[in-house]
mmCIF file of C-alpha atoms in Angstrom:
data_model
loop_
_atom_site.group_PDB
_atom_site.id
_atom_site.type_symbol
_atom_site.label_atom_id
_atom_site.label_comp_id
_atom_site.label_asym_id
_atom_site.label_seq_id
_atom_site.Cartn_x
_atom_site.Cartn_y
_atom_site.Cartn_z
ATOM 1 C CA ARG A 1 0.000 0.000 0.000
ATOM 2 C CA LYS A 2 1.316 3.437 -0.916
ATOM 3 C CA GLU A 3 1.908 5.842 1.956
ATOM 4 C CA VAL A 4 -0.134 8.557 0.241
ATOM 5 C CA GLU A 5 -2.804 7.606 -2.265
ATOM 6 C CA GLN A 6 -4.585 9.836 -4.741
ATOM 7 C CA ASP A 7 -7.030 9.321 -7.580
ATOM 8 C CA PRO A 8 -4.862 10.041 -10.629
ATOM 9 C CA GLY A 9 -7.814 11.472 -12.606
ATOM 10 C CA PRO A 10 -8.007 13.267 -14.900
ATOM 11 C CA PHE A 11 -10.844 15.342 -13.538
ATOM 12 C CA ASN A 12 -12.350 17.167 -16.501
ATOM 13 C CA VAL A 13 -13.904 20.345 -15.160
ATOM 14 C CA PRO A 14 -15.937 22.978 -17.006
ATOM 15 C CA GLU A 15 -14.626 26.470 -16.508
ATOM 16 C CA GLY A 16 -16.403 28.092 -13.572
ATOM 17 C CA ALA A 17 -17.370 24.804 -11.946
ATOM 18 C CA THR A 18 -16.297 23.437 -8.575
ATOM 19 C CA VAL A 19 -14.068 20.395 -8.277
ATOM 20 C CA ALA A 20 -13.051 18.484 -5.184
ATOM 21 C CA PHE A 21 -10.707 15.592 -4.656
ATOM 22 C CA ASN A 22 -8.830 14.068 -1.777
ATOM 23 C CA CYS A 23 -6.068 11.768 -0.750
ATOM 24 C CA THR A 24 -5.526 9.254 2.026
ATOM 25 C CA TYR A 25 -2.382 8.674 4.027
ATOM 26 C CA SER A 26 -1.273 5.639 5.991
ATOM 27 C CA ASN A 27 1.100 7.064 8.612
ATOM 28 C CA SER A 28 -1.091 8.171 11.514
ATOM 29 C CA ALA A 29 1.917 9.903 13.096
ATOM 30 C CA SER A 30 2.222 12.382 10.213
ATOM 31 C CA GLN A 31 2.289 15.936 11.499
ATOM 32 C CA SER A 32 2.194 18.325 8.565
ATOM 33 C CA PHE A 33 0.103 18.271 5.441
ATOM 34 C CA PHE A 34 0.269 20.183 2.178
ATOM 35 C CA TRP A 35 -1.095 20.488 -1.308
ATOM 36 C CA TYR A 36 1.412 21.187 -4.057
ATOM 37 C CA ARG A 37 0.638 22.122 -7.629
ATOM 38 C CA GLN A 38 2.767 20.853 -10.497
ATOM 39 C CA ASP A 39 2.522 22.063 -14.066
ATOM 40 C CA CYS A 40 3.682 19.854 -16.919
ATOM 41 C CA ARG A 41 7.466 19.353 -16.819
ATOM 42 C CA LYS A 42 7.880 21.906 -14.024
ATOM 43 C CA GLU A 43 8.779 21.621 -10.359
ATOM 44 C CA PRO A 44 6.107 21.220 -7.654
ATOM 45 C CA LYS A 45 5.052 24.476 -6.048
ATOM 46 C CA LEU A 46 3.473 24.797 -2.619
ATOM 47 C CA LEU A 47 -0.218 25.631 -2.983
ATOM 48 C CA MET A 48 -1.214 25.581 0.662
ATOM 49 C CA SER A 49 -0.741 23.949 4.016
ATOM 50 C CA VAL A 50 -3.631 21.942 5.414
ATOM 51 C CA TYR A 51 -4.998 22.149 8.958
ATOM 52 C CA SER A 52 -7.626 20.219 10.869
ATOM 53 C CA SER A 53 -9.666 23.385 11.273
ATOM 54 C CA GLY A 54 -9.741 23.769 7.514
ATOM 55 C CA ASN A 55 -8.218 26.647 5.646
ATOM 56 C CA GLU A 56 -9.069 28.710 2.651
ATOM 57 C CA ASP A 57 -6.950 30.640 0.192
ATOM 58 C CA GLY A 58 -9.073 32.465 -2.315
ATOM 59 C CA ARG A 59 -10.880 29.874 -4.405
ATOM 60 C CA PHE A 60 -9.045 26.985 -2.753
ATOM 61 C CA THR A 61 -10.219 25.246 0.405
ATOM 62 C CA ALA A 62 -8.273 22.459 2.115
ATOM 63 C CA GLN A 63 -9.386 20.203 4.918
ATOM 64 C CA LEU A 64 -7.679 17.581 7.042
ATOM 65 C CA ASN A 65 -9.501 14.715 8.720
ATOM 66 C CA ARG A 66 -7.023 13.098 11.086
ATOM 67 C CA ALA A 67 -9.433 10.438 12.310
ATOM 68 C CA SER A 68 -10.008 9.122 8.794
ATOM 69 C CA GLN A 69 -6.553 10.078 7.577
ATOM 70 C CA TYR A 70 -7.617 11.950 4.510
ATOM 71 C CA ILE A 71 -6.970 15.370 3.092
ATOM 72 C CA SER A 72 -9.207 17.207 0.682
ATOM 73 C CA LEU A 73 -8.885 20.087 -1.746
ATOM 74 C CA LEU A 74 -11.774 22.011 -3.247
ATOM 75 C CA ILE A 75 -11.419 24.496 -6.076
ATOM 76 C CA ARG A 76 -14.308 26.896 -6.682
ATOM 77 C CA ASP A 77 -14.973 28.869 -9.869
ATOM 78 C CA SER A 78 -12.328 26.891 -11.764
ATOM 79 C CA LYS A 79 -10.090 28.804 -14.154
ATOM 80 C CA LEU A 80 -8.319 27.472 -17.206
ATOM 81 C CA SER A 81 -5.073 28.241 -15.385
ATOM 82 C CA ASP A 82 -6.023 25.772 -12.622
ATOM 83 C CA SER A 83 -5.236 22.914 -15.025
ATOM 84 C CA ALA A 84 -2.352 21.084 -13.386
ATOM 85 C CA THR A 85 -1.457 18.053 -11.305
ATOM 86 C CA TYR A 86 -2.198 18.458 -7.610
ATOM 87 C CA LEU A 87 0.100 16.568 -5.265
ATOM 88 C CA CYS A 88 -0.934 15.605 -1.762
ATOM 89 C CA VAL A 89 2.024 15.696 0.649
ATOM 90 C CA VAL A 90 2.535 14.602 4.252
ATOM 91 C CA LYS A 91 5.517 15.190 6.495
ATOM 92 C CA GLY A 92 6.825 14.359 9.916
ATOM 93 C CA GLY A 93 6.081 11.839 12.610
ATOM 94 C CA THR A 94 7.896 8.559 12.180
ATOM 95 C CA ALA A 95 8.837 9.577 8.632
ATOM 96 C CA GLY A 96 11.005 12.388 9.956
ATOM 97 C CA ASN A 97 11.408 15.532 7.901
ATOM 98 C CA LYS A 98 10.998 14.074 4.447
ATOM 99 C CA LEU A 99 8.030 14.987 2.301
ATOM 100 C CA THR A 100 5.985 11.988 1.223
ATOM 101 C CA PHE A 101 4.099 12.633 -1.999
ATOM 102 C CA GLY A 102 1.070 11.045 -3.490
ATOM 103 C CA GLY A 103 1.083 10.243 -7.167
ATOM 104 C CA GLY A 104 -0.930 13.357 -7.996
ATOM 105 C CA THR A 105 -4.409 14.147 -9.271
ATOM 106 C CA ARG A 106 -4.600 15.647 -12.730
ATOM 107 C CA VAL A 107 -7.175 18.393 -13.242
ATOM 108 C CA LEU A 108 -8.132 19.688 -16.680
ATOM 109 C CA VAL A 109 -10.290 22.784 -16.810
ATOM 110 C CA LYS A 110 -11.986 23.254 -20.156
ATOM 111 C CA PRO A 111 -13.840 26.228 -21.659
ATOM 112 C CA GLU B 1 16.553 36.651 -2.014
ATOM 113 C CA THR B 2 17.582 34.006 -4.537
ATOM 114 C CA GLY B 3 15.591 30.810 -4.824
ATOM 115 C CA VAL B 4 16.760 27.236 -5.207
ATOM 116 C CA THR B 5 18.820 26.754 -8.357
ATOM 117 C CA GLN B 6 19.806 23.464 -9.948
ATOM 118 C CA SER B 7 22.256 22.569 -12.680
ATOM 119 C CA PRO B 8 22.315 21.313 -15.306
ATOM 120 C CA THR B 9 18.705 21.597 -16.449
ATOM 121 C CA HIS B 10 18.946 18.641 -18.800
ATOM 122 C CA LEU B 11 21.432 15.811 -19.112
ATOM 123 C CA ILE B 12 21.807 12.703 -21.251
ATOM 124 C CA LYS B 13 24.028 9.899 -19.995
ATOM 125 C CA THR B 14 24.817 6.376 -21.070
ATOM 126 C CA ARG B 15 24.009 3.359 -18.922
ATOM 127 C CA GLY B 16 26.911 2.604 -16.582
ATOM 128 C CA GLN B 17 28.178 6.184 -16.448
ATOM 129 C CA GLN B 18 28.288 8.410 -13.400
ATOM 130 C CA VAL B 19 26.534 11.753 -12.981
ATOM 131 C CA THR B 20 26.731 14.700 -10.582
ATOM 132 C CA LEU B 21 23.826 17.063 -10.128
ATOM 133 C CA ARG B 22 24.144 20.357 -8.281
ATOM 134 C CA CYS B 23 21.868 22.453 -6.129
ATOM 135 C CA SER B 24 22.296 25.900 -4.615
ATOM 136 C CA SER B 25 19.926 26.311 -1.708
ATOM 137 C CA GLN B 26 17.885 29.411 -1.022
ATOM 138 C CA SER B 27 19.818 32.073 0.867
ATOM 139 C CA GLY B 28 19.982 31.248 4.576
ATOM 140 C CA HIS B 29 18.640 27.718 4.203
ATOM 141 C CA ASN B 30 20.750 25.032 5.875
ATOM 142 C CA THR B 31 18.771 21.931 4.921
ATOM 143 C CA VAL B 32 18.686 20.373 1.462
ATOM 144 C CA SER B 33 16.602 17.429 0.290
ATOM 145 C CA TRP B 34 16.766 15.521 -2.982
ATOM 146 C CA TYR B 35 13.844 13.832 -4.714
ATOM 147 C CA GLN B 36 13.482 11.668 -7.806
ATOM 148 C CA GLN B 37 10.354 12.007 -9.902
ATOM 149 C CA ALA B 38 9.746 9.417 -12.592
ATOM 150 C CA LEU B 39 7.304 10.227 -15.365
ATOM 151 C CA GLY B 40 3.709 10.087 -14.165
ATOM 152 C CA GLN B 41 4.610 9.600 -10.515
ATOM 153 C CA GLY B 42 5.011 11.756 -7.447
ATOM 154 C CA PRO B 43 8.484 12.709 -6.226
ATOM 155 C CA GLN B 44 10.286 10.105 -4.120
ATOM 156 C CA PHE B 45 12.596 11.099 -1.256
ATOM 157 C CA ILE B 46 16.264 10.226 -1.855
ATOM 158 C CA PHE B 47 17.996 11.856 1.133
ATOM 159 C CA GLN B 48 18.308 15.028 3.167
ATOM 160 C CA TYR B 49 21.350 16.956 4.365
ATOM 161 C CA TYR B 50 21.413 19.222 7.398
ATOM 162 C CA ARG B 51 24.540 21.227 8.157
ATOM 163 C CA GLU B 52 26.678 19.002 5.941
ATOM 164 C CA GLU B 53 25.517 15.686 7.392
ATOM 165 C CA GLU B 54 23.055 13.192 5.979
ATOM 166 C CA ASN B 55 19.826 13.412 7.936
ATOM 167 C CA GLY B 56 17.538 10.746 6.568
ATOM 168 C CA ARG B 57 17.560 8.548 3.514
ATOM 169 C CA GLY B 58 14.853 7.014 1.386
ATOM 170 C CA ASN B 59 14.760 3.626 -0.284
ATOM 171 C CA PHE B 60 17.560 4.216 -2.780
ATOM 172 C CA PRO B 61 20.680 2.060 -3.297
ATOM 173 C CA PRO B 62 24.145 3.193 -2.149
ATOM 174 C CA ARG B 63 25.084 4.225 -5.681
ATOM 175 C CA PHE B 64 23.008 7.318 -4.916
ATOM 176 C CA SER B 65 25.196 9.509 -2.731
ATOM 177 C CA GLY B 66 25.365 13.143 -1.789
ATOM 178 C CA LEU B 67 27.273 15.975 -0.250
ATOM 179 C CA GLN B 68 26.449 19.257 1.371
ATOM 180 C CA PHE B 69 29.056 22.008 1.447
ATOM 181 C CA PRO B 70 29.741 24.687 4.087
ATOM 182 C CA ASN B 71 27.745 27.194 2.040
ATOM 183 C CA TYR B 72 24.839 24.667 2.161
ATOM 184 C CA SER B 73 24.911 23.952 -1.552
ATOM 185 C CA SER B 74 24.643 20.276 -2.373
ATOM 186 C CA GLU B 75 25.489 17.586 -4.893
ATOM 187 C CA LEU B 76 23.725 14.374 -5.823
ATOM 188 C CA ASN B 77 25.957 11.696 -7.324
ATOM 189 C CA VAL B 78 24.675 8.610 -9.059
ATOM 190 C CA ASN B 79 27.085 5.845 -10.066
ATOM 191 C CA ALA B 80 26.565 3.000 -12.513
ATOM 192 C CA LEU B 81 23.555 4.627 -14.114
ATOM 193 C CA GLU B 82 20.632 2.424 -15.064
ATOM 194 C CA LEU B 83 17.862 3.109 -17.550
ATOM 195 C CA ASP B 84 15.364 3.395 -14.669
ATOM 196 C CA ASP B 85 17.353 6.322 -13.264
ATOM 197 C CA SER B 86 15.849 8.449 -16.015
ATOM 198 C CA ALA B 87 13.765 10.999 -14.128
ATOM 199 C CA LEU B 88 13.411 14.568 -12.965
ATOM 200 C CA TYR B 89 15.700 15.165 -9.978
ATOM 201 C CA LEU B 90 14.462 17.855 -7.633
ATOM 202 C CA CYS B 91 16.276 19.682 -4.894
ATOM 203 C CA ALA B 92 14.466 21.458 -2.067
ATOM 204 C CA SER B 93 15.868 23.670 0.664
ATOM 205 C CA SER B 94 14.553 24.831 4.011
ATOM 206 C CA LEU B 95 15.792 26.810 6.987
ATOM 207 C CA GLU B 96 15.646 24.244 9.762
ATOM 208 C CA ARG B 97 15.068 20.534 9.511
ATOM 209 C CA GLY B 98 12.112 20.531 11.835
ATOM 210 C CA GLN B 99 10.140 23.485 10.591
ATOM 211 C CA ASP B 100 6.502 22.946 9.895
ATOM 212 C CA TYR B 101 6.224 24.211 6.395
ATOM 213 C CA GLY B 102 6.539 22.840 2.922
ATOM 214 C CA TYR B 103 9.776 23.082 1.063
ATOM 215 C CA THR B 104 10.633 25.207 -1.972
ATOM 216 C CA PHE B 105 11.880 23.246 -4.950
ATOM 217 C CA GLY B 106 14.345 24.102 -7.639
ATOM 218 C CA SER B 107 13.280 23.666 -11.250
ATOM 219 C CA GLY B 108 15.004 20.296 -11.400
ATOM 220 C CA THR B 109 17.450 18.404 -13.571
ATOM 221 C CA ARG B 110 15.936 16.131 -16.171
ATOM 222 C CA LEU B 111 18.210 13.122 -16.547
ATOM 223 C CA THR B 112 17.868 10.722 -19.450
ATOM 224 C CA VAL B 113 19.850 7.492 -19.384
ATOM 225 C CA VAL B 114 20.224 5.741 -22.731
#
């Protein structure tokens, strides 16, 4: 079983629509959680940290459920520029300081 | 403030050769991590260096080795290259090894082994 699992997609999303996806993680001792965005053939870039209380950054909302060990990301009013691969990342606990990535969820926003 | 820079950007090597990839960490950052990202997969942790010492290693064979220098820049060396080593190699730096934030990545080195 992978440490961090994501639906690879692609999620085909009409422009202006809302899309949500999540990931699950296996290490219950994980301490920090993130969503990264990766464009084709580019490096991953930090989108946002994720907290149990939930956090929002503009059109993006992230949520952590520690009991069920899953992390979600919701994108409202999708833009064409939101097309990318979204990587779920966990860090800490018994895994130390390394970042453990999921395989990514591909999102395609279409006109 | 300069970001994380990696060199070279692209590289083609022959199976069995050795390669050295370089990373200059963001100004003031003393921790460097290396990741391998194969096509269609998420990045995989290779190892991390903190103040010139290895501080954690992923599931990679000993032919993957590294160094961190006093200025906190770093090298990743891979010996006896195999075709499966073809990947994007990413370097990330951070200020302290225990800080609770995500890392900033360089733009990567794309290695092709033929």
